[in-house]
Amino acid sequence: MDDHFRALGADQERVGLPASGPARQAASRLPGAAISLEHSYRRLLFLYPARYRRIHEEEMLAVLMTTPSAGKRRPGLAEAADLAWGALRVRLQPQRDGGEPVWRDALAALSVILPLVMLAVFAGQLTGQWQASSKSVLDIGFPLWMIRQIAAPILLVVLVLLRRRRAAIVVSVALFLWLAQLNEGLTLLWATGDAYLLVPLALEVIALAASAGPQRGRQLLTWKHGALAVVAALAASLPGSAVPLAVIAVAGGAVMVLCSSLARWLIVLLAAAAWPFFIVVADPSGDPLVPFLPSEFGVVSETYLVPAVLLAWFAVSALRESRRLARPAPASR
Amino acid sequence: MTELTLREPTFLILTALAAGPQHGYGIMTDVAEISDGRVRLRAGTLYAALNRLVVEHLVEFDREEIVDARLRRYYRLTPPGAQRLAAEVERMRSTTAVAAQRLRLLGGTT
């Protein structure tokens, strides 16, 4: 049964189904009303996850078109609502398509997203600093912080887009160790100054090592994610006049998180990666925000505790998910 | 761990498949017949339920056919699915037995 959907896919290829599909052949022989009805059903079926649709669209369409329709051209309201509700339920159910567990897919997607987000955020910061400075770009030169904030993400982005998983792991580990030893006189644990780089880099190493890597990640990321990222970036870069864009970005992100189990796993990882950056932005003085803790411990706990808790939750959930998926499949009849 | 009670559409889908492998439309008509027309599944409800039953290993893919250039995919009950249905029938039987007994004690109804 683990191979249930994979078997379906193979069977579809065997009988030559997916590309044109038997329903499309049938549609060529249908009267106008039925063709119009079928197109309407196809549009409604777009509410289902793409992977589910690839396997079940023709089958569901056959059922929908077999249901007595009395010459109608459009699905009824109740039928449309039922399909929308069914699509939401399928999206909220655990996916079992014979592929990767969802948590591994989330790590694969993270391995692509993280370098891109790091690059966008640090490039934005750098631009802001240049605009605020009276000096020209050439006068500032290329200090060390520029290398670690900009060059490192650029290198990772290139490697990830070229799908060089192992090279990206080596570069991420090297960068992590380099940044860690730059914090002179401090052990790694207390090095909170660069935590906003160290934590994402550590997560990038984990994401690359524990998943199928950028190749899988790029398969998972669609135009919808790209569009949302562009809207969010525009909202972030146009302060003051970008409230509608920010609303669109937040609403789009919320819909994705609600409708996709992958997005729900991913949001936890992104929150863990982004937390130290928000601490730096919220508290640039470096003083602990938690007053009753010893100062160093306070800063460390603020910086590392939240990502650690989120990662622990992710690890426990992934372990449970893997155990559930690894249950022996019952014998077929 | 105690298993949750099956919802009626799920119970009826498993009951329909207990007669043998059926395709989606066959399950819909059979469920309507079993429930004496009371439960009429729509495609969205049926396929959401089937998806969950497949994930839970209670139902599995059987075969597919092309009829009138349309795809028919047949599903069948798995042994765990049959056990789950049997457990649900037994639970319902004991509950209805208690209800019937209490109604008899109340007098009037048998």
GROMACS .gro file of C-alpha atoms in nm:
model
  443
    1MET     CA    1   0.000   0.000   0.000
    2ASP     CA    2   0.292   0.240   0.040
    3ASP     CA    3   0.320   0.224  -0.334
    4HIS     CA    4  -0.049   0.277  -0.387
    5PHE     CA    5  -0.029   0.607  -0.571
    6ARG     CA    6   0.300   0.521  -0.738
    7ALA     CA    7   0.129   0.209  -0.874
    8LEU     CA    8  -0.159   0.423  -0.993
    9GLY     CA    9   0.082   0.652  -1.174
   10ALA     CA   10   0.254   0.357  -1.337
   11ASP     CA   11  -0.080   0.209  -1.437
   12GLN     CA   12  -0.187   0.540  -1.586
   13GLU     CA   13   0.128   0.552  -1.793
   14ARG     CA   14   0.072   0.191  -1.898
   15VAL     CA   15  -0.273   0.261  -2.033
   16GLY     CA   16  -0.161   0.596  -2.170
   17LEU     CA   17  -0.384   0.815  -1.957
   18PRO     CA   18  -0.243   1.131  -1.815
   19ALA     CA   19  -0.128   1.351  -2.100
   20SER     CA   20  -0.443   1.377  -2.303
   21GLY     CA   21  -0.669   1.174  -2.074
   22PRO     CA   22  -0.971   0.970  -2.175
   23ALA     CA   23  -1.206   1.244  -2.057
   24ARG     CA   24  -1.058   1.481  -2.312
   25GLN     CA   25  -1.116   1.220  -2.581
   26ALA     CA   26  -1.472   1.178  -2.458
   27ALA     CA   27  -1.519   1.555  -2.455
   28SER     CA   28  -1.461   1.573  -2.829
   29ARG     CA   29  -1.781   1.371  -2.875
   30LEU     CA   30  -1.994   1.561  -2.627
   31PRO     CA   31  -2.267   1.817  -2.699
   32GLY     CA   32  -2.194   2.182  -2.617
   33ALA     CA   33  -2.365   2.182  -2.276
   34ALA     CA   34  -2.167   1.881  -2.160
   35ILE     CA   35  -1.839   2.032  -2.281
   36SER     CA   36  -1.917   2.350  -2.091
   37LEU     CA   37  -2.005   2.146  -1.781
   38GLU     CA   38  -1.681   1.948  -1.807
   39HIS     CA   39  -1.475   2.266  -1.834
   40SER     CA   40  -1.647   2.400  -1.522
   41TYR     CA   41  -1.570   2.079  -1.333
   42ARG     CA   42  -1.206   2.097  -1.443
   43ARG     CA   43  -1.182   2.451  -1.309
   44LEU     CA   44  -1.326   2.338  -0.974
   45LEU     CA   45  -1.083   2.045  -0.960
   46PHE     CA   46  -0.800   2.299  -0.969
   47LEU     CA   47  -0.882   2.351  -0.600
   48TYR     CA   48  -0.723   2.011  -0.529
   49PRO     CA   49  -0.347   1.972  -0.473
   50ALA     CA   50  -0.159   1.932  -0.802
   51ARG     CA   51  -0.023   1.590  -0.709
   52TYR     CA   52  -0.367   1.463  -0.612
   53ARG     CA   53  -0.517   1.607  -0.930
   54ARG     CA   54  -0.259   1.438  -1.151
   55ILE     CA   55  -0.374   1.100  -1.020
   56HIS     CA   56  -0.746   1.151  -0.961
   57GLU     CA   57  -0.868   1.424  -1.198
   58GLU     CA   58  -0.980   1.197  -1.483
   59GLU     CA   59  -1.141   0.954  -1.241
   60MET     CA   60  -1.330   1.225  -1.055
   61LEU     CA   61  -1.434   1.387  -1.378
   62ALA     CA   62  -1.575   1.056  -1.497
   63VAL     CA   63  -1.784   1.032  -1.178
   64LEU     CA   64  -1.897   1.394  -1.201
   65MET     CA   65  -1.997   1.359  -1.566
   66THR     CA   66  -2.176   1.028  -1.498
   67THR     CA   67  -2.390   1.183  -1.225
   68PRO     CA   68  -2.727   1.271  -1.385
   69SER     CA   69  -2.692   1.632  -1.496
   70ALA     CA   70  -3.015   1.689  -1.698
   71GLY     CA   71  -2.843   1.898  -1.964
   72LYS     CA   72  -2.704   2.155  -1.724
   73ARG     CA   73  -2.407   2.366  -1.833
   74ARG     CA   74  -2.272   2.457  -1.489
   75PRO     CA   75  -2.228   2.262  -1.164
   76GLY     CA   76  -2.490   2.343  -0.901
   77LEU     CA   77  -2.395   2.554  -0.602
   78ALA     CA   78  -2.413   2.258  -0.363
   79GLU     CA   79  -2.197   2.046  -0.593
   80ALA     CA   80  -1.937   2.322  -0.628
   81ALA     CA   81  -1.935   2.374  -0.249
   82ASP     CA   82  -1.895   1.999  -0.197
   83LEU     CA   83  -1.594   1.990  -0.431
   84ALA     CA   84  -1.439   2.294  -0.259
   85TRP     CA   85  -1.493   2.135   0.082
   86GLY     CA   86  -1.353   1.803  -0.044
   87ALA     CA   87  -1.045   1.983  -0.181
   88LEU     CA   88  -0.985   2.150   0.155
   89ARG     CA   89  -1.020   1.815   0.337
   90VAL     CA   90  -0.775   1.647   0.098
   91ARG     CA   91  -0.529   1.934   0.149
   92LEU     CA   92  -0.553   1.899   0.527
   93GLN     CA   93  -0.515   1.521   0.521
   94PRO     CA   94  -0.165   1.372   0.544
   95GLN     CA   95  -0.029   1.315   0.197
   96ARG     CA   96   0.063   0.963   0.105
   97ASP     CA   97   0.169   0.951  -0.256
   98GLY     CA   98   0.458   0.709  -0.240
   99GLY     CA   99   0.706   0.998  -0.247
  100GLU     CA  100   0.900   1.169   0.029
  101PRO     CA  101   0.754   1.226   0.376
  102VAL     CA  102   0.627   1.582   0.396
  103TRP     CA  103   0.885   1.684   0.658
  104ARG     CA  104   1.169   1.581   0.423
  105ASP     CA  105   1.006   1.777   0.143
  106ALA     CA  106   0.986   2.078   0.377
  107LEU     CA  107   1.360   2.049   0.444
  108ALA     CA  108   1.426   2.019   0.069
  109ALA     CA  109   1.222   2.334   0.003
  110LEU     CA  110   1.400   2.510   0.292
  111SER     CA  111   1.740   2.429   0.140
  112VAL     CA  112   1.639   2.639  -0.163
  113ILE     CA  113   1.444   2.913   0.015
  114LEU     CA  114   1.691   2.989   0.294
  115PRO     CA  115   1.984   3.113   0.079
  116LEU     CA  116   1.741   3.320  -0.131
  117VAL     CA  117   1.582   3.479   0.176
  118MET     CA  118   1.924   3.543   0.337
  119LEU     CA  119   2.043   3.710   0.019
  120ALA     CA  120   1.728   3.923  -0.014
  121VAL     CA  121   1.733   4.032   0.351
  122PHE     CA  122   2.104   4.113   0.366
  123ALA     CA  123   2.102   4.285   0.027
  124GLY     CA  124   1.813   4.497   0.154
  125GLN     CA  125   2.007   4.581   0.471
  126LEU     CA  126   2.316   4.670   0.272
  127THR     CA  127   2.120   4.894   0.037
  128GLY     CA  128   1.969   5.072   0.337
  129GLN     CA  129   2.313   5.128   0.490
  130TRP     CA  130   2.450   5.266   0.164
  131GLN     CA  131   2.153   5.499   0.127
  132ALA     CA  132   2.198   5.621   0.485
  133SER     CA  133   2.571   5.671   0.438
  134SER     CA  134   2.710   5.983   0.279
  135LYS     CA  135   2.993   5.781   0.127
  136SER     CA  136   2.974   5.622  -0.214
  137VAL     CA  137   2.986   5.247  -0.259
  138LEU     CA  138   3.348   5.263  -0.371
  139ASP     CA  139   3.453   5.461  -0.062
  140ILE     CA  140   3.306   5.199   0.170
  141GLY     CA  141   3.499   4.926  -0.010
  142PHE     CA  142   3.436   4.560   0.051
  143PRO     CA  143   3.471   4.495   0.423
  144LEU     CA  144   3.453   4.154   0.587
  145TRP     CA  145   3.090   4.189   0.692
  146MET     CA  146   2.997   4.236   0.328
  147ILE     CA  147   3.164   3.909   0.237
  148ARG     CA  148   2.984   3.715   0.504
  149GLN     CA  149   2.648   3.885   0.458
  150ILE     CA  150   2.631   3.902   0.080
  151ALA     CA  151   2.896   3.686  -0.082
  152ALA     CA  152   2.814   3.383   0.131
  153PRO     CA  153   2.442   3.379   0.043
  154ILE     CA  154   2.524   3.447  -0.325
  155LEU     CA  155   2.758   3.148  -0.332
  156LEU     CA  156   2.496   2.930  -0.164
  157VAL     CA  157   2.221   3.052  -0.398
  158VAL     CA  158   2.434   2.964  -0.701
  159LEU     CA  159   2.517   2.618  -0.568
  160VAL     CA  160   2.157   2.550  -0.472
  161LEU     CA  161   2.022   2.665  -0.809
  162LEU     CA  162   2.281   2.444  -0.979
  163ARG     CA  163   2.154   2.164  -0.752
  164ARG     CA  164   2.503   2.102  -0.612
  165ARG     CA  165   2.390   1.953  -0.284
  166ARG     CA  166   2.725   1.825  -0.157
  167ALA     CA  167   2.912   2.142  -0.255
  168ALA     CA  168   2.643   2.349  -0.080
  169ILE     CA  169   2.685   2.139   0.237
  170VAL     CA  170   3.064   2.187   0.231
  171VAL     CA  171   3.030   2.563   0.177
  172SER     CA  172   2.764   2.598   0.449
  173VAL     CA  173   2.974   2.404   0.702
  174ALA     CA  174   3.286   2.604   0.611
  175LEU     CA  175   3.099   2.934   0.647
  176PHE     CA  176   2.948   2.823   0.976
  177LEU     CA  177   3.288   2.731   1.121
  178TRP     CA  178   3.449   3.048   0.988
  179LEU     CA  179   3.182   3.270   1.143
  180ALA     CA  180   3.199   3.077   1.469
  181GLN     CA  181   3.576   3.127   1.505
  182LEU     CA  182   3.543   3.498   1.412
  183ASN     CA  183   3.375   3.555   1.746
  184GLU     CA  184   3.706   3.600   1.925
  185GLY     CA  185   3.727   3.499   2.286
  186LEU     CA  186   3.378   3.355   2.284
  187THR     CA  187   3.274   2.998   2.269
  188LEU     CA  188   3.028   2.907   1.999
  189LEU     CA  189   2.747   2.885   2.252
  190TRP     CA  190   2.784   3.248   2.357
  191ALA     CA  191   2.842   3.384   2.009
  192THR     CA  192   2.514   3.560   1.972
  193GLY     CA  193   2.646   3.844   1.759
  194ASP     CA  194   2.637   3.641   1.442
  195ALA     CA  195   2.351   3.416   1.545
  196TYR     CA  196   2.134   3.561   1.270
  197LEU     CA  197   2.384   3.404   1.026
  198LEU     CA  198   2.486   3.100   1.228
  199VAL     CA  199   2.134   2.966   1.289
  200PRO     CA  200   2.022   2.987   0.922
  201LEU     CA  201   2.353   2.832   0.813
  202ALA     CA  202   2.312   2.546   1.061
  203LEU     CA  203   1.957   2.496   0.936
  204GLU     CA  204   2.081   2.502   0.576
  205VAL     CA  205   2.329   2.225   0.659
  206ILE     CA  206   2.053   2.021   0.826
  207ALA     CA  207   1.813   2.085   0.535
  208LEU     CA  208   2.070   1.984   0.274
  209ALA     CA  209   2.189   1.677   0.464
  210ALA     CA  210   1.854   1.540   0.581
  211SER     CA  211   1.653   1.585   0.262
  212ALA     CA  212   1.677   1.504  -0.106
  213GLY     CA  213   1.823   1.854  -0.144
  214PRO     CA  214   1.780   2.141  -0.388
  215GLN     CA  215   1.676   1.920  -0.678
  216ARG     CA  216   1.363   1.810  -0.488
  217GLY     CA  217   1.321   2.157  -0.339
  218ARG     CA  218   1.305   2.318  -0.680
  219GLN     CA  219   1.040   2.067  -0.791
  220LEU     CA  220   0.826   2.163  -0.492
  221LEU     CA  221   0.843   2.538  -0.535
  222THR     CA  222   0.589   2.665  -0.787
  223TRP     CA  223   0.493   2.999  -0.941
  224LYS     CA  224   0.255   3.053  -0.647
  225HIS     CA  225   0.548   3.059  -0.401
  226GLY     CA  226   0.743   3.286  -0.636
  227ALA     CA  227   0.450   3.526  -0.669
  228LEU     CA  228   0.402   3.535  -0.291
  229ALA     CA  229   0.774   3.601  -0.239
  230VAL     CA  230   0.769   3.888  -0.491
  231VAL     CA  231   0.463   4.046  -0.327
  232ALA     CA  232   0.619   4.007   0.020
  233ALA     CA  233   0.948   4.155  -0.101
  234LEU     CA  234   0.766   4.451  -0.259
  235ALA     CA  235   0.566   4.505   0.060
  236ALA     CA  236   0.886   4.499   0.266
  237SER     CA  237   1.076   4.733   0.035
  238LEU     CA  238   0.802   4.993  -0.006
  239PRO     CA  239   0.730   5.107   0.350
  240GLY     CA  240   0.431   5.329   0.404
  241SER     CA  241   0.262   5.276   0.072
  242ALA     CA  242   0.266   4.897   0.081
  243VAL     CA  243  -0.019   4.814   0.319
  244PRO     CA  244  -0.236   4.645   0.050
  245LEU     CA  245   0.067   4.445  -0.067
  246ALA     CA  246   0.147   4.342   0.289
  247VAL     CA  247  -0.215   4.234   0.338
  248ILE     CA  248  -0.198   4.029   0.016
  249ALA     CA  249   0.133   3.872   0.124
  250VAL     CA  250   0.004   3.784   0.472
  251ALA     CA  251  -0.330   3.655   0.337
  252GLY     CA  252  -0.157   3.452   0.064
  253GLY     CA  253   0.086   3.306   0.315
  254ALA     CA  254  -0.199   3.222   0.553
  255VAL     CA  255  -0.394   3.045   0.277
  256MET     CA  256  -0.086   2.844   0.181
  257VAL     CA  257  -0.018   2.746   0.542
  258LEU     CA  258  -0.382   2.647   0.590
  259CYS     CA  259  -0.408   2.450   0.268
  260SER     CA  260  -0.071   2.281   0.245
  261SER     CA  261   0.087   2.042   0.493
  262LEU     CA  262   0.424   2.122   0.333
  263ALA     CA  263   0.377   2.492   0.414
  264ARG     CA  264   0.283   2.409   0.774
  265TRP     CA  265   0.610   2.218   0.824
  266LEU     CA  266   0.805   2.485   0.638
  267ILE     CA  267   0.673   2.777   0.843
  268VAL     CA  268   0.818   2.620   1.161
  269LEU     CA  269   1.162   2.589   1.000
  270LEU     CA  270   1.150   2.943   0.862
  271ALA     CA  271   1.046   3.078   1.202
  272ALA     CA  272   1.343   2.900   1.363
  273ALA     CA  273   1.579   3.043   1.100
  274ALA     CA  274   1.440   3.396   1.120
  275TRP     CA  275   1.415   3.425   1.501
  276PRO     CA  276   1.777   3.539   1.571
  277PHE     CA  277   1.745   3.802   1.298
  278PHE     CA  278   1.431   3.941   1.461
  279ILE     CA  279   1.613   3.948   1.797
  280VAL     CA  280   1.894   4.151   1.637
  281VAL     CA  281   1.644   4.388   1.474
  282ALA     CA  282   1.427   4.419   1.786
  283ASP     CA  283   1.717   4.460   2.027
  284PRO     CA  284   2.027   4.594   1.851
  285SER     CA  285   2.185   4.695   2.181
  286GLY     CA  286   2.240   4.328   2.262
  287ASP     CA  287   2.089   4.364   2.608
  288PRO     CA  288   1.872   4.075   2.710
  289LEU     CA  289   1.502   4.132   2.671
  290VAL     CA  290   1.432   3.897   2.962
  291PRO     CA  291   1.521   4.108   3.268
  292PHE     CA  292   1.546   3.844   3.539
  293LEU     CA  293   1.805   3.628   3.364
  294PRO     CA  294   2.183   3.684   3.394
  295SER     CA  295   2.275   3.907   3.104
  296GLU     CA  296   2.469   3.659   2.890
  297PHE     CA  297   2.231   3.376   2.959
  298GLY     CA  298   1.941   3.604   2.879
  299VAL     CA  299   2.078   3.694   2.539
  300VAL     CA  300   2.166   3.335   2.459
  301SER     CA  301   1.828   3.206   2.566
  302GLU     CA  302   1.652   3.470   2.359
  303THR     CA  303   1.862   3.394   2.056
  304TYR     CA  304   1.890   3.018   2.061
  305LEU     CA  305   1.610   2.885   2.280
  306VAL     CA  306   1.321   2.960   2.045
  307PRO     CA  307   1.492   2.804   1.737
  308ALA     CA  308   1.595   2.506   1.954
  309VAL     CA  309   1.239   2.451   2.075
  310LEU     CA  310   1.099   2.484   1.722
  311LEU     CA  311   1.358   2.241   1.586
  312ALA     CA  312   1.292   1.996   1.869
  313TRP     CA  313   0.921   2.009   1.789
  314PHE     CA  314   1.000   1.956   1.421
  315ALA     CA  315   1.228   1.660   1.499
  316VAL     CA  316   0.974   1.491   1.727
  317SER     CA  317   0.692   1.544   1.475
  318ALA     CA  318   0.911   1.415   1.189
  319LEU     CA  319   1.001   1.107   1.392
  320ARG     CA  320   0.636   1.035   1.464
  321GLU     CA  321   0.546   1.090   1.098
  322SER     CA  322   0.825   0.855   0.985
  323ARG     CA  323   0.711   0.587   1.229
  324ARG     CA  324   0.356   0.621   1.103
  325LEU     CA  325   0.467   0.590   0.740
  326ALA     CA  326   0.697   0.298   0.822
  327ARG     CA  327   0.415   0.086   0.958
  328PRO     CA  328   0.414  -0.240   0.765
  329ALA     CA  329   0.166  -0.226   0.481
  330PRO     CA  330  -0.115  -0.476   0.516
  331ALA     CA  331  -0.106  -0.763   0.270
  332SER     CA  332  -0.326  -0.723  -0.033
  333ARG     CA  333  -0.619  -0.948  -0.067
  334MET     CA  334  -0.593   0.291   2.193
  335THR     CA  335  -0.966   0.308   2.133
  336GLU     CA  336  -1.050   0.370   1.770
  337LEU     CA  337  -1.279   0.656   1.687
  338THR     CA  338  -1.632   0.578   1.578
  339LEU     CA  339  -1.669   0.577   1.201
  340ARG     CA  340  -1.872   0.861   1.057
  341GLU     CA  341  -2.178   0.745   0.866
  342PRO     CA  342  -2.048   0.820   0.511
  343THR     CA  343  -1.726   0.633   0.591
  344PHE     CA  344  -1.921   0.342   0.738
  345LEU     CA  345  -2.142   0.327   0.430
  346ILE     CA  346  -1.844   0.343   0.190
  347LEU     CA  347  -1.677   0.052   0.372
  348THR     CA  348  -2.008  -0.136   0.367
  349ALA     CA  349  -2.042  -0.077  -0.008
  350LEU     CA  350  -1.689  -0.208  -0.068
  351ALA     CA  351  -1.756  -0.512   0.152
  352ALA     CA  352  -1.961  -0.647  -0.141
  353GLY     CA  353  -1.653  -0.634  -0.366
  354PRO     CA  354  -1.440  -0.383  -0.557
  355GLN     CA  355  -1.634  -0.083  -0.688
  356HIS     CA  356  -1.557   0.237  -0.876
  357GLY     CA  357  -1.648   0.584  -0.754
  358TYR     CA  358  -1.990   0.614  -0.912
  359GLY     CA  359  -2.071   0.254  -0.812
  360ILE     CA  360  -1.992   0.340  -0.449
  361MET     CA  361  -2.216   0.650  -0.467
  362THR     CA  362  -2.516   0.457  -0.599
  363ASP     CA  363  -2.457   0.166  -0.361
  364VAL     CA  364  -2.437   0.398  -0.060
  365ALA     CA  365  -2.766   0.561  -0.163
  366GLU     CA  366  -2.923   0.215  -0.195
  367ILE     CA  367  -2.786   0.084   0.137
  368SER     CA  368  -2.908   0.392   0.321
  369ASP     CA  369  -3.246   0.376   0.148
  370GLY     CA  370  -3.179   0.707  -0.025
  371ARG     CA  371  -3.105   0.889   0.301
  372VAL     CA  372  -2.732   0.943   0.231
  373ARG     CA  373  -2.639   1.068  -0.114
  374LEU     CA  374  -2.265   1.119  -0.141
  375ARG     CA  375  -2.131   1.381  -0.375
  376ALA     CA  376  -1.799   1.341  -0.554
  377GLY     CA  377  -1.607   1.583  -0.328
  378THR     CA  378  -1.718   1.406  -0.010
  379LEU     CA  379  -1.662   1.061  -0.157
  380TYR     CA  380  -1.308   1.127  -0.277
  381ALA     CA  381  -1.201   1.306   0.042
  382ALA     CA  382  -1.324   1.002   0.238
  383LEU     CA  383  -1.157   0.759  -0.004
  384ASN     CA  384  -0.829   0.950   0.021
  385ARG     CA  385  -0.831   0.922   0.400
  386LEU     CA  386  -0.931   0.554   0.390
  387VAL     CA  387  -0.644   0.480   0.150
  388VAL     CA  388  -0.398   0.668   0.373
  389GLU     CA  389  -0.522   0.463   0.670
  390HIS     CA  390  -0.484   0.134   0.475
  391LEU     CA  391  -0.854   0.056   0.510
  392VAL     CA  392  -0.915   0.074   0.135
  393GLU     CA  393  -0.684   0.016  -0.158
  394PHE     CA  394  -0.670   0.048  -0.534
  395ASP     CA  395  -0.797  -0.259  -0.720
  396ARG     CA  396  -0.789  -0.197  -1.095
  397GLU     CA  397  -0.894   0.053  -1.357
  398GLU     CA  398  -1.094   0.037  -1.676
  399ILE     CA  399  -1.178   0.269  -1.961
  400VAL     CA  400  -1.552   0.276  -2.027
  401ASP     CA  401  -1.691   0.512  -2.293
  402ALA     CA  402  -1.350   0.683  -2.299
  403ARG     CA  403  -1.382   0.759  -1.927
  404LEU     CA  404  -1.152   0.630  -1.653
  405ARG     CA  405  -1.304   0.404  -1.391
  406ARG     CA  406  -1.082   0.325  -1.095
  407TYR     CA  407  -1.194   0.046  -0.867
  408TYR     CA  408  -1.128   0.036  -0.494
  409ARG     CA  409  -1.146  -0.260  -0.259
  410LEU     CA  410  -1.159  -0.320   0.114
  411THR     CA  411  -0.828  -0.426   0.273
  412PRO     CA  412  -0.820  -0.689   0.553
  413PRO     CA  413  -0.769  -0.411   0.813
  414GLY     CA  414  -1.062  -0.230   0.649
  415ALA     CA  415  -1.280  -0.539   0.688
  416GLN     CA  416  -1.171  -0.572   1.053
  417ARG     CA  417  -1.249  -0.207   1.117
  418LEU     CA  418  -1.594  -0.245   0.961
  419ALA     CA  419  -1.659  -0.563   1.162
  420ALA     CA  420  -1.554  -0.386   1.484
  421GLU     CA  421  -1.788  -0.097   1.403
  422VAL     CA  422  -2.077  -0.335   1.329
  423GLU     CA  423  -2.016  -0.511   1.662
  424ARG     CA  424  -2.006  -0.178   1.847
  425MET     CA  425  -2.330  -0.067   1.683
  426ARG     CA  426  -2.489  -0.405   1.753
  427SER     CA  427  -2.412  -0.389   2.125
  428THR     CA  428  -2.531  -0.025   2.143
  429THR     CA  429  -2.857  -0.097   1.964
  430ALA     CA  430  -2.908  -0.408   2.179
  431VAL     CA  431  -2.886  -0.196   2.494
  432ALA     CA  432  -3.119   0.063   2.342
  433ALA     CA  433  -3.372  -0.205   2.246
  434GLN     CA  434  -3.352  -0.364   2.591
  435ARG     CA  435  -3.417  -0.031   2.763
  436LEU     CA  436  -3.707   0.044   2.534
  437ARG     CA  437  -3.857  -0.295   2.626
  438LEU     CA  438  -3.814  -0.211   2.994
  439LEU     CA  439  -3.985   0.120   2.928
  440GLY     CA  440  -4.277  -0.087   2.807
  441GLY     CA  441  -4.459  -0.059   2.482
  442THR     CA  442  -4.190  -0.095   2.217
  443THR     CA  443  -4.016  -0.425   2.141
   0.00000   0.00000   0.00000
